[in-house]
mmCIF file of C-alpha atoms in Angstrom:
data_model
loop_
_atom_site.group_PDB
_atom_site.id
_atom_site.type_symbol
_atom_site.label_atom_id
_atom_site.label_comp_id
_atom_site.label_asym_id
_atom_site.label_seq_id
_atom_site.Cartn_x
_atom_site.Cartn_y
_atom_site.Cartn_z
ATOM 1 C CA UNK D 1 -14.852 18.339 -53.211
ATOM 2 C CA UNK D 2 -14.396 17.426 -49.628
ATOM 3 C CA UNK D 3 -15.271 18.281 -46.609
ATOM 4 C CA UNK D 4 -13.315 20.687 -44.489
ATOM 5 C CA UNK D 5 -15.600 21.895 -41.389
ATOM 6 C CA UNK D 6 -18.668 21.309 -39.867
ATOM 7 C CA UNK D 7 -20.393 23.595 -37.856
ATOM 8 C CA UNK D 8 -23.858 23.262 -35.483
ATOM 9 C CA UNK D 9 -25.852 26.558 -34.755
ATOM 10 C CA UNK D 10 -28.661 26.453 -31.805
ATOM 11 C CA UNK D 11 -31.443 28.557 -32.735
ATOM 12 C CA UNK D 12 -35.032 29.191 -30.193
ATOM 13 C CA UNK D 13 -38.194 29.009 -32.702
ATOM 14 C CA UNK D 14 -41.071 30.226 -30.125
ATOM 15 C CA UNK D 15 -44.355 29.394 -31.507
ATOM 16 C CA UNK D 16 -46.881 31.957 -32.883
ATOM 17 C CA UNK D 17 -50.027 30.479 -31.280
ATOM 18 C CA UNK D 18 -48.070 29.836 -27.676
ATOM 19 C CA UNK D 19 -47.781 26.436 -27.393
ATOM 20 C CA UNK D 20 -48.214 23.359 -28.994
ATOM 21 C CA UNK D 21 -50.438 20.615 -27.379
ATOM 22 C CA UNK D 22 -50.489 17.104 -28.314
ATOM 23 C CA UNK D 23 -51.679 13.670 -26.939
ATOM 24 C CA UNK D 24 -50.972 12.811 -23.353
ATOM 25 C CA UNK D 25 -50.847 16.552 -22.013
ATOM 26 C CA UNK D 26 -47.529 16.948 -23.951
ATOM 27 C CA UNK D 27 -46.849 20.849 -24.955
ATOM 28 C CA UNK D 28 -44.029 22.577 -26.097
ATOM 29 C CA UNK D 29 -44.189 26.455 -26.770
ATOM 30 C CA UNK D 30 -40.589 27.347 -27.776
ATOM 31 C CA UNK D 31 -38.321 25.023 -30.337
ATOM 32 C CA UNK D 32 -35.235 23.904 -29.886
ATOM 33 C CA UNK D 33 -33.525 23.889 -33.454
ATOM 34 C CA UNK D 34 -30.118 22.787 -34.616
ATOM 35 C CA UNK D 35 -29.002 24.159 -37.832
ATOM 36 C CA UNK D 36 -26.671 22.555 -39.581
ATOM 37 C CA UNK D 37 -23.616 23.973 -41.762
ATOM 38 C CA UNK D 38 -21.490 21.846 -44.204
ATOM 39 C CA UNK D 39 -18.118 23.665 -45.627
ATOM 40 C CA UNK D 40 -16.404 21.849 -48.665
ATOM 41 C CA UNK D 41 -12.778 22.719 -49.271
ATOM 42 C CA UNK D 42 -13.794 25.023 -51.732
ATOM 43 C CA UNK D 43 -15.863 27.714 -49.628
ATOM 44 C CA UNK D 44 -19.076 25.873 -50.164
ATOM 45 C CA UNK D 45 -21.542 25.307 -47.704
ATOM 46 C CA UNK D 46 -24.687 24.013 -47.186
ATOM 47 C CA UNK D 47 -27.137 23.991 -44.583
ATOM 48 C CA UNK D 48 -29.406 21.592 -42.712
ATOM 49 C CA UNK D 49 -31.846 21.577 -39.834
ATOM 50 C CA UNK D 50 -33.171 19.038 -37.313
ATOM 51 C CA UNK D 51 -35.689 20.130 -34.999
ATOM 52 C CA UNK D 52 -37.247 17.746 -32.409
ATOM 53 C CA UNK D 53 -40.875 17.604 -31.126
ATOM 54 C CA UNK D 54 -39.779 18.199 -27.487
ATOM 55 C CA UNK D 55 -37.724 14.946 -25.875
ATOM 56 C CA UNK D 56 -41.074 12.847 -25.808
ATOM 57 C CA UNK D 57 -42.526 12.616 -28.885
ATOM 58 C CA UNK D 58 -40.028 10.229 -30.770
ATOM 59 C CA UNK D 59 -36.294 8.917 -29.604
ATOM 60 C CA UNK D 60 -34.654 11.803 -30.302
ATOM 61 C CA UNK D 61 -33.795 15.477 -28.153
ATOM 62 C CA UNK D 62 -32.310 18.799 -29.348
ATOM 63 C CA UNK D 63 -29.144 18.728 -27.096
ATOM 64 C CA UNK D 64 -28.927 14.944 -28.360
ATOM 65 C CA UNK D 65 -28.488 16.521 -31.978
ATOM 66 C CA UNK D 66 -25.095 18.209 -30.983
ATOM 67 C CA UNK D 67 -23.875 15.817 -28.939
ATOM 68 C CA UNK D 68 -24.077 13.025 -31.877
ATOM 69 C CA UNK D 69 -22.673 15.991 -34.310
ATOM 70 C CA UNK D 70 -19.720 15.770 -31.875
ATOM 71 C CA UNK D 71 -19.228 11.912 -32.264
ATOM 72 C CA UNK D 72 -19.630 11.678 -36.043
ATOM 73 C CA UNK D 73 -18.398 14.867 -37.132
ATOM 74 C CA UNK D 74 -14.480 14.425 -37.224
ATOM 75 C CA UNK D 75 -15.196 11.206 -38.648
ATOM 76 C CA UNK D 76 -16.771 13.205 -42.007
ATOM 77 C CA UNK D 77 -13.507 15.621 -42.546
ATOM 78 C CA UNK D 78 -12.434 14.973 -46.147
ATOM 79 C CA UNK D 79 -14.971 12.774 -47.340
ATOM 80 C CA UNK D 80 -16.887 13.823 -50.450
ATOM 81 C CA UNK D 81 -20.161 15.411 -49.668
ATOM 82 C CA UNK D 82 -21.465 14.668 -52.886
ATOM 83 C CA UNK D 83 -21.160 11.211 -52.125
ATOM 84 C CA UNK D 84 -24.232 10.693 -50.098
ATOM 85 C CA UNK D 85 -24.947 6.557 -50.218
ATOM 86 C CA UNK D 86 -20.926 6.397 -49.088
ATOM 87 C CA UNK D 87 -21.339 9.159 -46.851
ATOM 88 C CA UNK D 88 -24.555 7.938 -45.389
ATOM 89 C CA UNK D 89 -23.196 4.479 -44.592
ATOM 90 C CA UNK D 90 -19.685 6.192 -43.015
ATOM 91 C CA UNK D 91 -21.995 7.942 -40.390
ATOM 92 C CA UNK D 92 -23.871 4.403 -39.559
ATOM 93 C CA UNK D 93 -20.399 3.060 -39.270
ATOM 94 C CA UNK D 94 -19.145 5.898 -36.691
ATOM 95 C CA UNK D 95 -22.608 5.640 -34.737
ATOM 96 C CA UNK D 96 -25.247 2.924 -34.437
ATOM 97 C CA UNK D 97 -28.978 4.449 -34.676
ATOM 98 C CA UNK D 98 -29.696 8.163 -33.559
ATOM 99 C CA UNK D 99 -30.827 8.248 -36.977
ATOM 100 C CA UNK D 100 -32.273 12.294 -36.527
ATOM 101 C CA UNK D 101 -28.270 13.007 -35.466
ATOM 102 C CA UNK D 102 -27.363 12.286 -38.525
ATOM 103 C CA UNK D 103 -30.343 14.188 -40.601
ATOM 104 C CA UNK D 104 -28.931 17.634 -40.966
ATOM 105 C CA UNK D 105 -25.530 16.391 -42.245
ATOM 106 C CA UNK D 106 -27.436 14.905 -44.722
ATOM 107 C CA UNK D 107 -29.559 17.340 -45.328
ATOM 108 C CA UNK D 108 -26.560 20.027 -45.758
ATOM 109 C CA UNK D 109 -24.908 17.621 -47.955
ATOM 110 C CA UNK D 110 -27.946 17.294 -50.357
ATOM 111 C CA UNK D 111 -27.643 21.117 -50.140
ATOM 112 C CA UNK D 112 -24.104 21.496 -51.377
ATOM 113 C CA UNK D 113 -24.647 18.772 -54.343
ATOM 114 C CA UNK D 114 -27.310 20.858 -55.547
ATOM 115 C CA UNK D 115 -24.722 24.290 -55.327
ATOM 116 C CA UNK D 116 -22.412 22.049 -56.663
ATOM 117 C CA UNK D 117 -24.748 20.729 -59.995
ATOM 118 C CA UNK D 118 -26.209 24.312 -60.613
ATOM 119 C CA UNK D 119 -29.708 22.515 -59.938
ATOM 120 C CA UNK D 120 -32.312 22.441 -56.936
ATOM 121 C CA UNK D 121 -32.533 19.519 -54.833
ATOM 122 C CA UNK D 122 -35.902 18.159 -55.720
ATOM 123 C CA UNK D 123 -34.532 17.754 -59.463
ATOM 124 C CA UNK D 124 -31.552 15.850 -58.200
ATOM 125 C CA UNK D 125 -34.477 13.806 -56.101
ATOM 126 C CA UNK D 126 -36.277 12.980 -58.796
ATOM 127 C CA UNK D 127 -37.586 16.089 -60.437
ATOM 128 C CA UNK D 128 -40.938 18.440 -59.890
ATOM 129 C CA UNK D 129 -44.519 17.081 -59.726
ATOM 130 C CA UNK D 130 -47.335 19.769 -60.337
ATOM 131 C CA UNK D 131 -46.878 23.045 -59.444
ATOM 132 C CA UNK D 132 -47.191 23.171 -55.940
ATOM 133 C CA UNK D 133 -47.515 21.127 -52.853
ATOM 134 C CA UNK D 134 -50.653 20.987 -50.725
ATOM 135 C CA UNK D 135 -50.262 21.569 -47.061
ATOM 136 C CA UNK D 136 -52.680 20.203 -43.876
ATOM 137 C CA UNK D 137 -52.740 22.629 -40.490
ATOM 138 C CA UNK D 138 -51.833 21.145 -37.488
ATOM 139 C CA UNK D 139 -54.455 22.027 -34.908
ATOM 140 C CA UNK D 140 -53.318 22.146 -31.142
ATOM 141 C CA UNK D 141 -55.248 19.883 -28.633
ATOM 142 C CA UNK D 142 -57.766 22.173 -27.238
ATOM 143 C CA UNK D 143 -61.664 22.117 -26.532
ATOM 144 C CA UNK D 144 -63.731 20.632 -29.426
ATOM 145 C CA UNK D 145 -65.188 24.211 -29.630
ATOM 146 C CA UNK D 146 -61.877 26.276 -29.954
ATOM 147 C CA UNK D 147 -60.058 23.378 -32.340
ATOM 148 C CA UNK D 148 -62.939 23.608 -34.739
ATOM 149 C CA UNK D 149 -62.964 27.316 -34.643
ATOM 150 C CA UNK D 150 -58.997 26.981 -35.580
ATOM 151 C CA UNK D 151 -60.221 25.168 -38.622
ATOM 152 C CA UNK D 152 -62.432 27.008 -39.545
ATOM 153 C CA UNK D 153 -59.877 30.341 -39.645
ATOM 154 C CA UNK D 154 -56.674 28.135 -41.526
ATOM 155 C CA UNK D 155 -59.935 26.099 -43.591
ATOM 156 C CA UNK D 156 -60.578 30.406 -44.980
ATOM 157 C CA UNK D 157 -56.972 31.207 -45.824
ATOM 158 C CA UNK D 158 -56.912 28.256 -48.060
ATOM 159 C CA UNK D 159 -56.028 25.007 -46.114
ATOM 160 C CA UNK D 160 -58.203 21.719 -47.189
ATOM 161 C CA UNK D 161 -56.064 19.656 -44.967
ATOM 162 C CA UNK D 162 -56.229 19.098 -41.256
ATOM 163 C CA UNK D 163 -54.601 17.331 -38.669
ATOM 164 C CA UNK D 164 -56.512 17.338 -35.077
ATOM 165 C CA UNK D 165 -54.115 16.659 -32.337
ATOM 166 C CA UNK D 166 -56.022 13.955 -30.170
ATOM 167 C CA UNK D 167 -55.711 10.972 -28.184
ATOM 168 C CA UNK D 168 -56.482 12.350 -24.508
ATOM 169 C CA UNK D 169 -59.921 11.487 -23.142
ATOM 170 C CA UNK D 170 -61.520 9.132 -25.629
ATOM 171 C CA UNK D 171 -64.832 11.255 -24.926
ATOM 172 C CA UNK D 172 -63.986 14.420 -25.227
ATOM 173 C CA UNK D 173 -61.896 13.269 -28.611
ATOM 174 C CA UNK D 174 -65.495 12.152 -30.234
ATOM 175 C CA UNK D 175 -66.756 15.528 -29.780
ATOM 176 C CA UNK D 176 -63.653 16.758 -30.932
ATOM 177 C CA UNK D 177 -63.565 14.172 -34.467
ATOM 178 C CA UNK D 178 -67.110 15.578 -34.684
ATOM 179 C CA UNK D 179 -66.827 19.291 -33.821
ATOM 180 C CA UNK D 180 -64.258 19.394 -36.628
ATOM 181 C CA UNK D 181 -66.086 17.368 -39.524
ATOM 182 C CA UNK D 182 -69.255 19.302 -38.957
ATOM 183 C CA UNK D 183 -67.250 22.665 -40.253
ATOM 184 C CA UNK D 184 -65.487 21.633 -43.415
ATOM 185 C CA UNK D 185 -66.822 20.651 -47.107
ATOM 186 C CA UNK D 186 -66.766 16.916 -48.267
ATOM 187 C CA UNK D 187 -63.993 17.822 -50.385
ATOM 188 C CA UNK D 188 -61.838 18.853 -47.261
ATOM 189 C CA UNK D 189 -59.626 16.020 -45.288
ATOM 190 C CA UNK D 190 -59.298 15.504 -41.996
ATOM 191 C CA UNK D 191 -56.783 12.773 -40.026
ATOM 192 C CA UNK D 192 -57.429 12.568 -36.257
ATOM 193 C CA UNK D 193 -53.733 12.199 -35.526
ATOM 194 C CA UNK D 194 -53.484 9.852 -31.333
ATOM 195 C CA UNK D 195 -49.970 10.119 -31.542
ATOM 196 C CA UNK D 196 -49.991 7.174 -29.973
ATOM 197 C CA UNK D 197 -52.215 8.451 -27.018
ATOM 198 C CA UNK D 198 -55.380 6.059 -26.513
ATOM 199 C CA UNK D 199 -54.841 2.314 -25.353
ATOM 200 C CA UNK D 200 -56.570 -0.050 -27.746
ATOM 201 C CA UNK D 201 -59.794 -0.357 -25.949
ATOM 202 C CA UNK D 202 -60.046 3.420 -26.026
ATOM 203 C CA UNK D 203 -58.964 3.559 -29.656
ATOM 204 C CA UNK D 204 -61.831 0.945 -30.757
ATOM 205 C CA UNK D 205 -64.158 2.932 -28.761
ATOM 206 C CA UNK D 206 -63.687 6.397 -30.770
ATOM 207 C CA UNK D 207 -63.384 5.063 -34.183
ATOM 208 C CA UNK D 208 -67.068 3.181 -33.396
ATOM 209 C CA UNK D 209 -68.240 6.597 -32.058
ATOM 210 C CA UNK D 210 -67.232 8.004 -35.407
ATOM 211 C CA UNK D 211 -67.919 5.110 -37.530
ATOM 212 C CA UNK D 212 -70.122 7.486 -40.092
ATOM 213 C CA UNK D 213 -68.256 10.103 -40.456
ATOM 214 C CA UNK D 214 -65.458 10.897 -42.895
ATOM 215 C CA UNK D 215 -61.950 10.823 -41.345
ATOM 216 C CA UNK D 216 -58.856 9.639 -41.047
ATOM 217 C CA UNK D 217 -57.281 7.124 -38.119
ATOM 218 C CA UNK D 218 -53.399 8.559 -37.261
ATOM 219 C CA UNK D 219 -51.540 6.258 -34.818
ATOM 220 C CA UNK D 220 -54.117 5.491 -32.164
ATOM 221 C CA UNK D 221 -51.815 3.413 -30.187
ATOM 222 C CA UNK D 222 -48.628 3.030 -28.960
ATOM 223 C CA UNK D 223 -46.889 -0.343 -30.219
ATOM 224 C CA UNK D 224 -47.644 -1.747 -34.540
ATOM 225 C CA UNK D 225 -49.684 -4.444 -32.741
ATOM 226 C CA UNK D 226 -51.876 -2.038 -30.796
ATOM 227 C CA UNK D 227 -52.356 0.201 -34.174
ATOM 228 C CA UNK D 228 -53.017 -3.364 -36.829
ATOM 229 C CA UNK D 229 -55.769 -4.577 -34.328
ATOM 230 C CA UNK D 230 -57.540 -1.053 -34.364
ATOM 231 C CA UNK D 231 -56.974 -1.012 -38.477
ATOM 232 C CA UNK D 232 -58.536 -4.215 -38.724
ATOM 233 C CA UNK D 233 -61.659 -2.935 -36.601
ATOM 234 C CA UNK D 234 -62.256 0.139 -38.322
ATOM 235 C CA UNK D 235 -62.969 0.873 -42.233
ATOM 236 C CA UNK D 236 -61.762 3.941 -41.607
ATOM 237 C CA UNK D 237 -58.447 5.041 -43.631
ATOM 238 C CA UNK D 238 -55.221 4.768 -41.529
ATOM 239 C CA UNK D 239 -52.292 6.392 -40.961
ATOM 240 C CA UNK D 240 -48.718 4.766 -39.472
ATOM 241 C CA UNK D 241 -46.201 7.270 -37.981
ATOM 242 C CA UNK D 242 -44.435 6.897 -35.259
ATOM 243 C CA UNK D 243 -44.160 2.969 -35.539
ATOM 244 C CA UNK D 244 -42.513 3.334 -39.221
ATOM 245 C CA UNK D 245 -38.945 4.438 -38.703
ATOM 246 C CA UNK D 246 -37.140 2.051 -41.002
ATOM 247 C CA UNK D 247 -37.442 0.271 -44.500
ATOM 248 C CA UNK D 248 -37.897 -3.168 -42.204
ATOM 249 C CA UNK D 249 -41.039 -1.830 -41.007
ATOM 250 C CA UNK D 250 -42.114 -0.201 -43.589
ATOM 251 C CA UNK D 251 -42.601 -3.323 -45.267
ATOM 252 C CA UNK D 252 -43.879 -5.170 -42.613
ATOM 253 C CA UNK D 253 -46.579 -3.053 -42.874
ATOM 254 C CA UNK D 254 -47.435 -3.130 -45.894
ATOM 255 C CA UNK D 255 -47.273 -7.189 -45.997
ATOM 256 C CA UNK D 256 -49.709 -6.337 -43.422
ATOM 257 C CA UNK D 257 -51.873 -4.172 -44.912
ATOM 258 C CA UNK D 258 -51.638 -2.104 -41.737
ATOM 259 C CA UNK D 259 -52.048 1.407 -43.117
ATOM 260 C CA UNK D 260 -53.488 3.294 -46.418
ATOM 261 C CA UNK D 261 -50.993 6.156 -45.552
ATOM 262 C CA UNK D 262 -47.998 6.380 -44.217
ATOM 263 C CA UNK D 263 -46.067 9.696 -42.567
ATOM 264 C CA UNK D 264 -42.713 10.029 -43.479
ATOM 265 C CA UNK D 265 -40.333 12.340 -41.628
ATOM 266 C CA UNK D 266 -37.089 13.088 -42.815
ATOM 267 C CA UNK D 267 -35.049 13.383 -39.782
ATOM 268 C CA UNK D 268 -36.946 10.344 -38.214
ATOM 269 C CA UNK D 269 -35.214 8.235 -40.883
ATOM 270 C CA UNK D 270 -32.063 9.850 -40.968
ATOM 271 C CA UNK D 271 -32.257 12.437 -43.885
ATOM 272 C CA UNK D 272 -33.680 13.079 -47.511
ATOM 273 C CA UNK D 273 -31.063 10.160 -48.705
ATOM 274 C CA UNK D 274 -32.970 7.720 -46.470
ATOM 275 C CA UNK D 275 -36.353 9.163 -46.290
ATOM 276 C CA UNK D 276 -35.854 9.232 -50.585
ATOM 277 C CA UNK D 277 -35.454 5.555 -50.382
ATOM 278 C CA UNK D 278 -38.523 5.011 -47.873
ATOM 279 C CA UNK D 279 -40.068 7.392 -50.046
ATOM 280 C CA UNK D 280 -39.877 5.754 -53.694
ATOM 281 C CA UNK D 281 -40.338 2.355 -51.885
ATOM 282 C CA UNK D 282 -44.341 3.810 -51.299
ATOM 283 C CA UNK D 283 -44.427 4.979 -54.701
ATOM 284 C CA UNK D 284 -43.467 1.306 -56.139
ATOM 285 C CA UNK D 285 -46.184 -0.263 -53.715
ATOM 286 C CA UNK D 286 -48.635 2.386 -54.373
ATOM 287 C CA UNK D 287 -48.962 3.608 -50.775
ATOM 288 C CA UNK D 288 -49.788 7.615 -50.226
ATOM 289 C CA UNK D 289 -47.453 9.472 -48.096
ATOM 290 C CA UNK D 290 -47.575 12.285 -45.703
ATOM 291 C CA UNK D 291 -44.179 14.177 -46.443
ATOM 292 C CA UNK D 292 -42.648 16.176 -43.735
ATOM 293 C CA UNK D 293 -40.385 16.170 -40.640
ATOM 294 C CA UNK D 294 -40.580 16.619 -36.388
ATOM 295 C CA UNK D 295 -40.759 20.059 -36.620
ATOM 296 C CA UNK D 296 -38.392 23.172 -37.622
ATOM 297 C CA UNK D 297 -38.104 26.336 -39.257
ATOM 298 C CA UNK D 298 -37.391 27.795 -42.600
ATOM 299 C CA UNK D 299 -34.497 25.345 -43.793
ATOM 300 C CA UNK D 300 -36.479 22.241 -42.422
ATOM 301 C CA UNK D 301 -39.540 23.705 -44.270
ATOM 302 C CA UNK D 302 -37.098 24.209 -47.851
ATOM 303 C CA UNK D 303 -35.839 20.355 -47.504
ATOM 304 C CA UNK D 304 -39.446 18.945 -47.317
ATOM 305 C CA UNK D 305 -40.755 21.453 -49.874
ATOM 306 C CA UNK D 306 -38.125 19.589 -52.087
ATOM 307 C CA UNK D 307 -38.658 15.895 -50.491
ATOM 308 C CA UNK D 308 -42.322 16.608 -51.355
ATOM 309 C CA UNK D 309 -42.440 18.365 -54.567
ATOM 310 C CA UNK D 310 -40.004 15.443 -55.741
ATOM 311 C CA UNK D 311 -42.528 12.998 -54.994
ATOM 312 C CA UNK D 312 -45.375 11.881 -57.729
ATOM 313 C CA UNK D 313 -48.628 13.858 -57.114
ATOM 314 C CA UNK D 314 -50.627 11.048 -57.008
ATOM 315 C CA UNK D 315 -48.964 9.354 -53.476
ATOM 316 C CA UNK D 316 -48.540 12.849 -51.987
ATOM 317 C CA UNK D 317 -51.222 12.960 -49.023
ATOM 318 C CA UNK D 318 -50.176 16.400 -48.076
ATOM 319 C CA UNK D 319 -47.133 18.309 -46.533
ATOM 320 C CA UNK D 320 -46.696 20.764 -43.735
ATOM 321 C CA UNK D 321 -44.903 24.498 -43.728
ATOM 322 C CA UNK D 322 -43.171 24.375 -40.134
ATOM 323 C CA UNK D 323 -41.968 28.190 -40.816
ATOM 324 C CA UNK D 324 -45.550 29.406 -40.670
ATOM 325 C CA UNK D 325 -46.252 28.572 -37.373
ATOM 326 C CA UNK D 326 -42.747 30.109 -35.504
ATOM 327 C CA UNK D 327 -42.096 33.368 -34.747
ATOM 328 C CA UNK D 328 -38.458 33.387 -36.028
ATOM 329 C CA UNK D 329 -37.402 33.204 -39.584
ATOM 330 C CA UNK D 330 -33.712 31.921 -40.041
ATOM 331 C CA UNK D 331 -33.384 31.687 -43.916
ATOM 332 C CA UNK D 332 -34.358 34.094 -46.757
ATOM 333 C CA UNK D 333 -35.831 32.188 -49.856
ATOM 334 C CA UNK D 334 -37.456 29.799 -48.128
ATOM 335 C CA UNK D 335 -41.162 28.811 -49.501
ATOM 336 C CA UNK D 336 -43.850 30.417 -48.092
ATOM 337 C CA UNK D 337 -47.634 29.077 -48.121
ATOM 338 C CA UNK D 338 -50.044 30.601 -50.128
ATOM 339 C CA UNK D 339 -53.871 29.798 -49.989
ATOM 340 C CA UNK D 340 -52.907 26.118 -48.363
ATOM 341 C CA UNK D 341 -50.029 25.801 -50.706
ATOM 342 C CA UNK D 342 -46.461 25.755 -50.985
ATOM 343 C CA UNK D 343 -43.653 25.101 -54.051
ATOM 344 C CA UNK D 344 -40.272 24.056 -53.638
ATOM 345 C CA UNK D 345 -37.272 26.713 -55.191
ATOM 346 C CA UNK D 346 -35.835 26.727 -58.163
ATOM 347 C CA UNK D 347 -32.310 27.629 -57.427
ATOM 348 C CA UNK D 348 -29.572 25.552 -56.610
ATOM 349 C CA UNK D 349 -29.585 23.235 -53.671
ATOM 350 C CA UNK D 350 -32.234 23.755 -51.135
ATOM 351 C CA UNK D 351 -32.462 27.553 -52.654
ATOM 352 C CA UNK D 352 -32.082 29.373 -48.970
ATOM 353 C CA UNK D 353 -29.900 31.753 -47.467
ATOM 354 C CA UNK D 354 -29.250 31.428 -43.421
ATOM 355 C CA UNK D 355 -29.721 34.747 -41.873
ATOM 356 C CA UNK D 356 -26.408 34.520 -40.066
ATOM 357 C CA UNK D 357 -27.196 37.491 -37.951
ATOM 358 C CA UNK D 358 -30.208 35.534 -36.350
ATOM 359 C CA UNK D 359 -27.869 32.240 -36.187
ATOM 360 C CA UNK D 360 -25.329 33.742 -34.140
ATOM 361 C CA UNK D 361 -21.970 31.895 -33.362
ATOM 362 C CA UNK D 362 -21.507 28.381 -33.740
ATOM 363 C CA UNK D 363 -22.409 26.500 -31.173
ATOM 364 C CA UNK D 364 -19.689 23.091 -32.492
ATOM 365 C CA UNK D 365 -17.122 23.526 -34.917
ATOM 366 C CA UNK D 366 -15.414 20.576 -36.409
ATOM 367 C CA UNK D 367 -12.231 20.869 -38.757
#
């Protein structure tokens, strides 16, 4: 098997609630998606997706995803897309970094080994954990009175997990951190997710004001140094994202101690072959992992449902379902939540079916 053309489709995901606010008055209301197609010689093809958080959230930019498919694309014709280790280290060869360019060639690939083997991806990834993967709801920055009132609507239709979008005004965070707590059961999580937004100072100062209550710390700062001086001031359990992009830091952090969970996106590390590795890495150190990527649609959501339904029950913090929060669906068969819960396919490969008709033409094509 080889690979004879690759083609990139551009594809607007608008966002059911509007918009989508995060730390530093960052919003983005529709999504910029690139979906990726893989053709073997044979008439086989498999699809990926990358899907950026607007150009400000981490290195990385929609039209940036095309552009690098342009640069390492002709360098992939007639190499073996089962091949991924060989194939992952060709496309490092052909361009240094830009690891999220890279992520939906992957995450095609994975897709066409699993056609290929007559078996879904998260067997070929290590097989299926439990029956089902538990999902946290995002929750917009908003006031503390409308974000808590957002929990308490996804907390009825079966979520347990919740991520509040804070780091603006350390002040108005606290009643936020507190708005939401007061709602939800002791058995119910909640991460206060900074993305990076609150110098230290301010960082210190909201995990004091919330010193009693039960929550979780999500990159308060910008830099690893900012983020291990607020971990070693706070008791509360902490969360690394943005900083851990690589194996290198991974470790570093956990020589450090810096984090009790880590948040591991596939196209932030360059794919399911890569974010596998980071991912079974955890599970030999006995770290717990949020499993998940930037953002997407349905064939994003099928390639985590199979990164985390792969992944040992026991080190799987929780997941996310991007498809449930855009407008537009793109793929038939791809997993939809149920009460807080979703569950990888069983069919081959990633088990989804591109709705051409919403794809449109090809934005690249590479022979």
């Amino acid at each position: 098997m080889k690979i004879a053309c690759i083609r990139a489709y551009q594809v607007d995901l608008p966002l059911i609630e509007g918009s989508y606010n995060w730390s530093g008055g960052k919003s983005v209301s529709v999504f910029d998606s690139t979906i990726v197609a893989v053709e073997a010689d044979d008439g086989t093809v498999g699809f990926g997706e990358v899907c950026p958080l607007g150009p400000a959230y981490l290195p990385a930019f929609a039209a940036g995803v095309r552009t690098g498919l342009r640069e390492i694309g002709p360098s992939l014709i007639g190499w073996d897309p089962r091949e991924l280790g060989a194939l992952n280290l060709r496309m490092d060869s052909v361009l240094r970094g830009h690891p999220y360019v890279k992520s939906g060639v992957d995450i095609a690939c994975w897709d066409l080994l699993g056609k290929n083997s007559g078996l879904p991806v998260c067997t070929l990834m290590g097989g299926r954990h439990g029956d089902a993967v538990r999902l946290y709801r995002a929750i917009s920055q908003q006031s503390a009175d409308e974000m808590a009132a957002k929990i308490a609507r996804y907390r009825d239709e079966g979520y347990t997990r919740f991520q509040l979008k804070v780091g603006g005004d350390p002040d108005i965070d606290i009643e936020r951190i507190h708005a939401a707590r007061d709602i939800l059961p002791p058995s119910h999580r909640l991460v206060a997710d900074a993305n990076t937004g609150w110098t230290q100072h301010e960082a210190m100062r909201v995990v004091r004001a919330t010193k009693n209550l039960d929550v979780y710390i999500e990159q308060p700062c910008e830099t690893y140094e900012e983020c291990l001086a607020i971990r070693r001031g706070t008791d509360h359990p902490f969360v690394l994202d943005e900083n851990i992009d690589d194996l290198g830091m991974l470790l570093r952090a956990r020589s450090d101690l810096a984090m009790d969970v880590v948040n591991l996106k596939i196209s932030k590390l360059g794919g399911l072959t890569k974010a596998k590795q980071a991912r079974d890495l955890c599970v030999a150190m006995g770290i717990a992992m949020t499993l998940e990527d930037s953002w997407g649609g349905d064939i994003a959501t099928a390639a985590i449902a199979h990164f985390a339904h792969s992944t040992p029950e026991a080190f799987r913090f929780t997941s996310t379902d991007f498809n449930s929060y855009v407008t537009v669906c793109t793929a038939d068969g791809a997993p939809q939540r149920m009460s807080g819960w979703m569950k990888a396919s069983d069919r081959p490969g990633l088990g989804i079916q591109p709705r051409m008709d919403v794809l449109g033409d090809p934005v690249l094509e590479i022979r």
